[in-house]
PDB file of C-alpha atoms in Angstrom:
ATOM      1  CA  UNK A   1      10.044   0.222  -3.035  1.00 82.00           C
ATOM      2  CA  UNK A   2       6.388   0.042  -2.732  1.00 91.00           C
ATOM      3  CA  UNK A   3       4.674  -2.633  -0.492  1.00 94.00           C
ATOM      4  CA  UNK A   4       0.673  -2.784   0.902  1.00 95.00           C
ATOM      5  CA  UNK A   5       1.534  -0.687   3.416  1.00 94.00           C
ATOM      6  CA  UNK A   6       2.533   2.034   1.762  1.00 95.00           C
ATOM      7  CA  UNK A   7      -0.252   1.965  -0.536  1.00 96.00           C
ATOM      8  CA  UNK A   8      -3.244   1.439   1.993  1.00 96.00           C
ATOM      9  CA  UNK A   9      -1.913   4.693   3.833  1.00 95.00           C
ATOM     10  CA  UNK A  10      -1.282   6.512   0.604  1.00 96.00           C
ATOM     11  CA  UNK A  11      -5.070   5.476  -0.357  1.00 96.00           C
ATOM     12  CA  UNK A  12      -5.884   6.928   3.109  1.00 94.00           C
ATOM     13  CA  UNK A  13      -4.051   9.912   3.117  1.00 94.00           C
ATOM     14  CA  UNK A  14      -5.289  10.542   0.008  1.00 95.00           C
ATOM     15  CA  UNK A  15      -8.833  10.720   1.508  1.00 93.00           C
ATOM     16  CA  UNK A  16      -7.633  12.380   4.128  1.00 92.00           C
ATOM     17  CA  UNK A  17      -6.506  15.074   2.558  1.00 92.00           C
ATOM     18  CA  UNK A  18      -9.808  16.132   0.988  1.00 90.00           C
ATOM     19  CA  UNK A  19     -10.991  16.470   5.038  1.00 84.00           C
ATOM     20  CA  UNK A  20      -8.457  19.355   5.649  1.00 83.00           C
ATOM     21  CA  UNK A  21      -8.707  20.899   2.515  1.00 82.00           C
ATOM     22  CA  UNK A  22     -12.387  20.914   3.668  1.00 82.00           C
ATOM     23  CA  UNK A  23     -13.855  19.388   0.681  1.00 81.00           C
ATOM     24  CA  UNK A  24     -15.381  16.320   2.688  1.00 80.00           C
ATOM     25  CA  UNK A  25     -15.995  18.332   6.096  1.00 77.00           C
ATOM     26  CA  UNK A  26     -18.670  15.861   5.925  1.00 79.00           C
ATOM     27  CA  UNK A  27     -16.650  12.993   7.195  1.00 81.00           C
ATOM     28  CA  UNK A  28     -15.828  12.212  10.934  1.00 82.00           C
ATOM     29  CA  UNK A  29     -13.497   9.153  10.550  1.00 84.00           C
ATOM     30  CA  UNK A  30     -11.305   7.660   7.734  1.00 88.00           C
ATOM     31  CA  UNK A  31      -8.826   4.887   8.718  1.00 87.00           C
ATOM     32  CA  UNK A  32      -7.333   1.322   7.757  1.00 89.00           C
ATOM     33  CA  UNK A  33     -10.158  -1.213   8.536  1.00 87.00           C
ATOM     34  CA  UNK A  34      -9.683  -3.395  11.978  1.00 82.00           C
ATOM     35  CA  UNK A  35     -13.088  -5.397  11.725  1.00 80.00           C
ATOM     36  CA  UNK A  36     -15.061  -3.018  13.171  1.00 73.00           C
ATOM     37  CA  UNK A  37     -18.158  -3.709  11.669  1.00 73.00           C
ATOM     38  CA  UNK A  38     -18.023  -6.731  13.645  1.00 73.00           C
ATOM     39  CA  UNK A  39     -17.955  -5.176  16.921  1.00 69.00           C
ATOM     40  CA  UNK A  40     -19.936  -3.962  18.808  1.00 68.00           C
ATOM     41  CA  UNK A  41     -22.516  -1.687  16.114  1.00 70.00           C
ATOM     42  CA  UNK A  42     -23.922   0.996  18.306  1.00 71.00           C
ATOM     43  CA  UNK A  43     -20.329   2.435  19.162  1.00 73.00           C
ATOM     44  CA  UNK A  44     -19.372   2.390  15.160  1.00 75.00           C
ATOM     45  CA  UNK A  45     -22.092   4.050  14.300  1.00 75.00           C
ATOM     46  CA  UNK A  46     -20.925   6.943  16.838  1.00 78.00           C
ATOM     47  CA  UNK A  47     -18.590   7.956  13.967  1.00 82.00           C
ATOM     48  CA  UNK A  48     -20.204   7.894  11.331  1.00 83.00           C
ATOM     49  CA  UNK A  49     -19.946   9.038   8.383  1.00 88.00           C
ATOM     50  CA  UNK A  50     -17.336   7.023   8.073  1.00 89.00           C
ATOM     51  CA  UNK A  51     -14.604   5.878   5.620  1.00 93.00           C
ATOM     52  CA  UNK A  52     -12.488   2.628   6.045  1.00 93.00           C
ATOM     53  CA  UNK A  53      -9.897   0.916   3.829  1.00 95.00           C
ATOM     54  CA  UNK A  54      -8.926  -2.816   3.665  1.00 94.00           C
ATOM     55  CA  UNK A  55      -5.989  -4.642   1.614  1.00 96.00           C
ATOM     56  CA  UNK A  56      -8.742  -7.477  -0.773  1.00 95.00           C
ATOM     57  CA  UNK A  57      -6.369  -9.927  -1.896  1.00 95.00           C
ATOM     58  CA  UNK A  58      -4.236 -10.747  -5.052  1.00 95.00           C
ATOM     59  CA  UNK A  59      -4.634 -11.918  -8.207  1.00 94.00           C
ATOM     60  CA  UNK A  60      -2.321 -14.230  -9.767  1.00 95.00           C
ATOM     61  CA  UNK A  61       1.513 -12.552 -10.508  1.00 93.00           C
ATOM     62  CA  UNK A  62       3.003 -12.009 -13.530  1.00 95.00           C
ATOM     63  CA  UNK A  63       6.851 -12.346 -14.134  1.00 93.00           C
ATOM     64  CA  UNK A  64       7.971  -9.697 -16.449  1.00 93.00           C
ATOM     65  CA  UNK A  65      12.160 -11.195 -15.667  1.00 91.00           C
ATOM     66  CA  UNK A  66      14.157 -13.054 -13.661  1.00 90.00           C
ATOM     67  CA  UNK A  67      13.999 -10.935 -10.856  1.00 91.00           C
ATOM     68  CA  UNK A  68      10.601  -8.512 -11.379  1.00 93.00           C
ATOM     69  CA  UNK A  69       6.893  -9.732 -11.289  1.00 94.00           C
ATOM     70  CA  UNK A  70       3.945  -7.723 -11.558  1.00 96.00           C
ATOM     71  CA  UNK A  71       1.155  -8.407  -8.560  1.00 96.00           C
ATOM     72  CA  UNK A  72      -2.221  -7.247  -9.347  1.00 97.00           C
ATOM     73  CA  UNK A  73      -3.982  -6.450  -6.002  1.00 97.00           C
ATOM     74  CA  UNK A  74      -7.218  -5.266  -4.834  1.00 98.00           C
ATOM     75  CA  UNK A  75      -8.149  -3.053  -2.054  1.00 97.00           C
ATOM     76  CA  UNK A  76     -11.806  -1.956  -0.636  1.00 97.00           C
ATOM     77  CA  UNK A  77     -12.990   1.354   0.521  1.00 96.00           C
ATOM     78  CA  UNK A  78     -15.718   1.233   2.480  1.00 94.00           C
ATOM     79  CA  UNK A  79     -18.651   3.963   3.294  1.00 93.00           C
ATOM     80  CA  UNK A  80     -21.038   4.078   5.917  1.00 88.00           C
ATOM     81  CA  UNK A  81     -23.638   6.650   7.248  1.00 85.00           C
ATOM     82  CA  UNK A  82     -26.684   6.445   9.283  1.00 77.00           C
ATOM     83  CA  UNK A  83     -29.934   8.351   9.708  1.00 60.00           C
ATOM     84  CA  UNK A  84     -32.512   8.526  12.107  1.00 44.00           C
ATOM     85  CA  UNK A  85     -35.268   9.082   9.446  1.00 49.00           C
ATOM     86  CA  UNK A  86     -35.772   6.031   7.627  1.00 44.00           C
ATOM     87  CA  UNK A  87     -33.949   3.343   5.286  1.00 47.00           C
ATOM     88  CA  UNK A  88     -33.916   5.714   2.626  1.00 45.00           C
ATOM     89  CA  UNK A  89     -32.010   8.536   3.806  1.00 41.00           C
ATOM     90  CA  UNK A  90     -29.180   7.245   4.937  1.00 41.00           C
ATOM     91  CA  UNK A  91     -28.314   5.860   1.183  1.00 42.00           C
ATOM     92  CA  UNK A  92     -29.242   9.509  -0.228  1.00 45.00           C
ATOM     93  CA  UNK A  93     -29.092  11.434   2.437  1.00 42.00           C
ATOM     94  CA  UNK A  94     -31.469  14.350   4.258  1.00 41.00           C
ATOM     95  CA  UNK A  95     -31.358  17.266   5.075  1.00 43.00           C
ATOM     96  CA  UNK A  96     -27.599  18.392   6.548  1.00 51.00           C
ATOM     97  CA  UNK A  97     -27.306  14.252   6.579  1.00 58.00           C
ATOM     98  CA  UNK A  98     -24.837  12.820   3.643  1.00 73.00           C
ATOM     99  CA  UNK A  99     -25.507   9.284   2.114  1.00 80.00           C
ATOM    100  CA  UNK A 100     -23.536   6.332   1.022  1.00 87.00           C
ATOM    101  CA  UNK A 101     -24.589   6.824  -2.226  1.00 89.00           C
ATOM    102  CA  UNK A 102     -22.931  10.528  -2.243  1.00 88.00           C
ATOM    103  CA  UNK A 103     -20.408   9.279  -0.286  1.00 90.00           C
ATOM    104  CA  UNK A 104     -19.356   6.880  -2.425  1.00 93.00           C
ATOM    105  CA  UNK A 105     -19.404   9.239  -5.597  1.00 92.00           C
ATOM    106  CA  UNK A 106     -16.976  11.362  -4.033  1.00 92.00           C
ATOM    107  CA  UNK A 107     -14.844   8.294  -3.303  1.00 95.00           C
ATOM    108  CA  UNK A 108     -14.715   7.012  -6.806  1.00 96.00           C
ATOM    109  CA  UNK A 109     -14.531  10.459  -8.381  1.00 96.00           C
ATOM    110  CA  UNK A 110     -11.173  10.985  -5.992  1.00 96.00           C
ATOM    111  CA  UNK A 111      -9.275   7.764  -6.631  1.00 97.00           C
ATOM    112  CA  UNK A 112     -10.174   6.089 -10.216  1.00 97.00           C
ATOM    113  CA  UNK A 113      -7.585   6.499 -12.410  1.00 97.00           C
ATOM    114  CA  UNK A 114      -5.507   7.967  -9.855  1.00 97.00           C
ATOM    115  CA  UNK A 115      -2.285   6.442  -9.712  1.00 97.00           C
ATOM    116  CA  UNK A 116      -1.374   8.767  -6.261  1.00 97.00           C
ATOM    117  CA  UNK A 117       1.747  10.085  -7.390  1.00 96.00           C
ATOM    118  CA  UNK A 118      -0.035  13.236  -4.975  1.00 95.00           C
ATOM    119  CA  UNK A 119       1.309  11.245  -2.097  1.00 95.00           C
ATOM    120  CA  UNK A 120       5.054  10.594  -3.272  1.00 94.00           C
ATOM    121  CA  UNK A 121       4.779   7.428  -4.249  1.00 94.00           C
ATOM    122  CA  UNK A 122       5.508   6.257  -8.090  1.00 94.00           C
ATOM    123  CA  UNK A 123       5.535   2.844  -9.699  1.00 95.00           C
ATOM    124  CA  UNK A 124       1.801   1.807  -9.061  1.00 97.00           C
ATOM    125  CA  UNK A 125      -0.527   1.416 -11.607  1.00 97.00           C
ATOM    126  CA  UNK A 126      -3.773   3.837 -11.396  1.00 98.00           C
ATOM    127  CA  UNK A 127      -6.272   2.566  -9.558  1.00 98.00           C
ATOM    128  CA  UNK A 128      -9.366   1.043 -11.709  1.00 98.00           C
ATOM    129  CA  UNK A 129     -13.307   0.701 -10.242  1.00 97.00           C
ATOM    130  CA  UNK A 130     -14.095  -2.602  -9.378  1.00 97.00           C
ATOM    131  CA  UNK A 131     -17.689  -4.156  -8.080  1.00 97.00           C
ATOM    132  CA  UNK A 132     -19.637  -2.342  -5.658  1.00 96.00           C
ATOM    133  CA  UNK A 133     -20.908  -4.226  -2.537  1.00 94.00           C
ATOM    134  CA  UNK A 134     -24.045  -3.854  -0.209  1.00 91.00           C
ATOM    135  CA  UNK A 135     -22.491  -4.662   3.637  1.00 87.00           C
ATOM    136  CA  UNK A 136     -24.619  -3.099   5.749  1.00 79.00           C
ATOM    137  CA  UNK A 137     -29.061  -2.184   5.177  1.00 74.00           C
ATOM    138  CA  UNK A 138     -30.767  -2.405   8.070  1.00 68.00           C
ATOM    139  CA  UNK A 139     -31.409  -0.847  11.389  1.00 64.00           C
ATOM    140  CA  UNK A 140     -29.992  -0.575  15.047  1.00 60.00           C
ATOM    141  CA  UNK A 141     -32.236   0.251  17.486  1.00 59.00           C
ATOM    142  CA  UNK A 142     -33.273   3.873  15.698  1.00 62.00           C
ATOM    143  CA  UNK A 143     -31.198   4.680  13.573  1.00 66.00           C
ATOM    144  CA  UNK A 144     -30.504   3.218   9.535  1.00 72.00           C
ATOM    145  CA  UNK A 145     -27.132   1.857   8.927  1.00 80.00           C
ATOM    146  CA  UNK A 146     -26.036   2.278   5.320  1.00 83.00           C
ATOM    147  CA  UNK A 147     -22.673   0.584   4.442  1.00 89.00           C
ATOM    148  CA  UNK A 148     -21.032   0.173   0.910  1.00 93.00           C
ATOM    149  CA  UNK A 149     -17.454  -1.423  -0.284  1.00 95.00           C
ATOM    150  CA  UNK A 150     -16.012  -0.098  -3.716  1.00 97.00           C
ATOM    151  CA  UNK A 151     -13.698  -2.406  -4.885  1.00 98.00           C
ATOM    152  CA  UNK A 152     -10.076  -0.800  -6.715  1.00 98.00           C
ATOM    153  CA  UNK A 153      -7.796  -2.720  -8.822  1.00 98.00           C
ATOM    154  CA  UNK A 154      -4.184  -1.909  -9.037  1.00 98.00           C
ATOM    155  CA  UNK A 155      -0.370  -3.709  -9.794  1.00 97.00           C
ATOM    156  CA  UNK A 156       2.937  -3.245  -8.812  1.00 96.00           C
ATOM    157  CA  UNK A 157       6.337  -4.250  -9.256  1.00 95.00           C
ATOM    158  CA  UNK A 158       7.777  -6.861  -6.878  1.00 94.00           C
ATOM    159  CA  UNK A 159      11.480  -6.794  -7.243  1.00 92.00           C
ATOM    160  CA  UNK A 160      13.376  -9.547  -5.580  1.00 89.00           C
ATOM    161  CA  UNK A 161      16.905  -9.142  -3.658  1.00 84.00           C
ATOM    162  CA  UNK A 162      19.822 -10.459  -5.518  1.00 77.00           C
ATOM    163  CA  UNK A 163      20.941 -13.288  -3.800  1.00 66.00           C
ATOM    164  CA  UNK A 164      24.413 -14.214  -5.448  1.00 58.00           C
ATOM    165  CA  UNK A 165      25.195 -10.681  -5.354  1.00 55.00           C
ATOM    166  CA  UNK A 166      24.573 -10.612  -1.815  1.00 49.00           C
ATOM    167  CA  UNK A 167      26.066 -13.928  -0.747  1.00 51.00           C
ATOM    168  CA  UNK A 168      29.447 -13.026  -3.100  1.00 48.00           C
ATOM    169  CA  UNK A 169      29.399  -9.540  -0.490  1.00 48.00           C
ATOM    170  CA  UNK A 170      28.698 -11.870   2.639  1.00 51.00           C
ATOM    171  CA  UNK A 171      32.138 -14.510   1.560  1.00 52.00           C
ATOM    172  CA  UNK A 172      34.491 -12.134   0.277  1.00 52.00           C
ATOM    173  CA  UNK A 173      35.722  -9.706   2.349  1.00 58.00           C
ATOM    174  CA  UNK A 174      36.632  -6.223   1.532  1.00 63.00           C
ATOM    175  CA  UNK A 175      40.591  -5.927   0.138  1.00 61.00           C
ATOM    176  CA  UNK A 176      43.190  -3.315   1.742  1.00 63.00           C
ATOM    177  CA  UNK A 177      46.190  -4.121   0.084  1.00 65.00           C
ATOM    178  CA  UNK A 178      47.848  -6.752  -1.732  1.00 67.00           C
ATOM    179  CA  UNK A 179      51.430  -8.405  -1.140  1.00 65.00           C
ATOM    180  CA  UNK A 180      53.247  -9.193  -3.792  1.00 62.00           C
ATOM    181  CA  UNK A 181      55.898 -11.363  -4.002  1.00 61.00           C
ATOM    182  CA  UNK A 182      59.332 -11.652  -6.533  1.00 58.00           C
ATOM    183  CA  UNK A 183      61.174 -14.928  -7.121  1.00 60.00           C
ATOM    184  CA  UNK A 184      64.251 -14.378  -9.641  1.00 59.00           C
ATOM    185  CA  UNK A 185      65.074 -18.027  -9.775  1.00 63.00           C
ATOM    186  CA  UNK A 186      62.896 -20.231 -11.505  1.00 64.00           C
ATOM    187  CA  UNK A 187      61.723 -22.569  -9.401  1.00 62.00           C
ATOM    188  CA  UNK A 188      64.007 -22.545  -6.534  1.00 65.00           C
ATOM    189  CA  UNK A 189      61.862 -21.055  -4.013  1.00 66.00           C
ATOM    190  CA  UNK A 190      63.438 -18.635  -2.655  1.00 69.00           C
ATOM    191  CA  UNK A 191      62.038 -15.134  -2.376  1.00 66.00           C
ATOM    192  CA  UNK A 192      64.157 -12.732  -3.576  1.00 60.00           C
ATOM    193  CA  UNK A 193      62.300  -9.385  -3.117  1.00 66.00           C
ATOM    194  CA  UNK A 194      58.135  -8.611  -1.736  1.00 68.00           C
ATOM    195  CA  UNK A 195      56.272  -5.492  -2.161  1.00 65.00           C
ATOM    196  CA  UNK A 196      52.549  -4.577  -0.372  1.00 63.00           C
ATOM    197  CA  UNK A 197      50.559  -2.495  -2.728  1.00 60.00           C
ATOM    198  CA  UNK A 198      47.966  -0.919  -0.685  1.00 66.00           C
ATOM    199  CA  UNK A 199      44.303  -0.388  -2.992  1.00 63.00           C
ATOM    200  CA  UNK A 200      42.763   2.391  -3.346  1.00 62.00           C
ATOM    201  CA  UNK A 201      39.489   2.420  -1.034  1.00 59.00           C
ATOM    202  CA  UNK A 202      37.219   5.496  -3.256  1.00 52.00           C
TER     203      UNK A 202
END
């Protein structure tokens, strides 16, 4: 069954795959975010261009039966580049250099609409474009930092366990066999004859 996890790496993988097929050589680092923007800059920048994914939040479920609801959820990919030329060229890019504003292109071109079925997963709704966000325009030290968050909305089926099913498992033990037993005398208690039927197990 899906969860986040399994669809923040299949949103990376996704991305990643586009690196060995050589199609974004361009890129030196795609992976989950961790907060690095808020760490120390100069050593981020290192790897850029760079490509980071973050789980957004929820909006509110929907409850399609007892036990199924729909969550609508939102994740972020986030691009960054830099450039040693001015403010403008790391959003369009110079030279050998790649913008954000490329970057992000290829980025929405790859995963709207895709529901990534490519990475063996099935039951999520394709992912839709959401806002686009400004994170990072300004410089460090030499060098222009660039960084821009592309919102995607998906859903998915939540199913939950069932519980009386599981509890009936839990308190009733599995039955072997079954004794039987034959009283020829209406009510006087004494067993006449017993038999122990043993159940089939397949």
């Amino acid at each position: 069954m899906l969860n986040l996890s399994i669809i923040e790496q299949a949103i990376k993988a996704e991305m990643a795959a586009q690196i060995q097929s050589k199609k974004w050589a361009w890129i030196r680092e795609i992976k989950t975010y961790g907060g690095e923007l808020d760490d120390d800059l100069e050593a981020v920048v290192k790897m850029f261009p760079a490509i980071w994914i973050t789980f957004d939040g929820s909006k509110s479920p929907e409850k399609l039966s007892y036990n199924k609801t729909r969550l609508p959820i939102t994740f972020v990919v986030m691009v960054g580049a830099r450039s040693v030329r001015n403010e403008e060229a790391q959003r369009h890019g110079a030279g050998r250099d790649i913008g954000t504003y490329q970057m992000l292109d290829n980025v929405q071109r790859l995963l709207a609409e895709n529901d990534l079925s490519s990475q063996g997963i099935s039951g999520l709704a394709p992912l839709e474009l959401g806002r686009v966000k400004t994170i990072f325009n300004h410089k460090v030290r030499t060098q222009s930092l660039s960084v821009l968050a592309q919102e995607f909305h998906t859903s998915y089926t939540v199913i939950a366990s069932d519980r009386d099913r599981e509890r009936e498992s839990e308190d009733t033990p599995d039955m072997h066999s079954i004794n039987l037993d034959y009283y020829f005398q209406p009510q006087d208690d004494i067993k006449d004859a017993s038999d122990l039927v043993q159940l089939d197990q397949h």
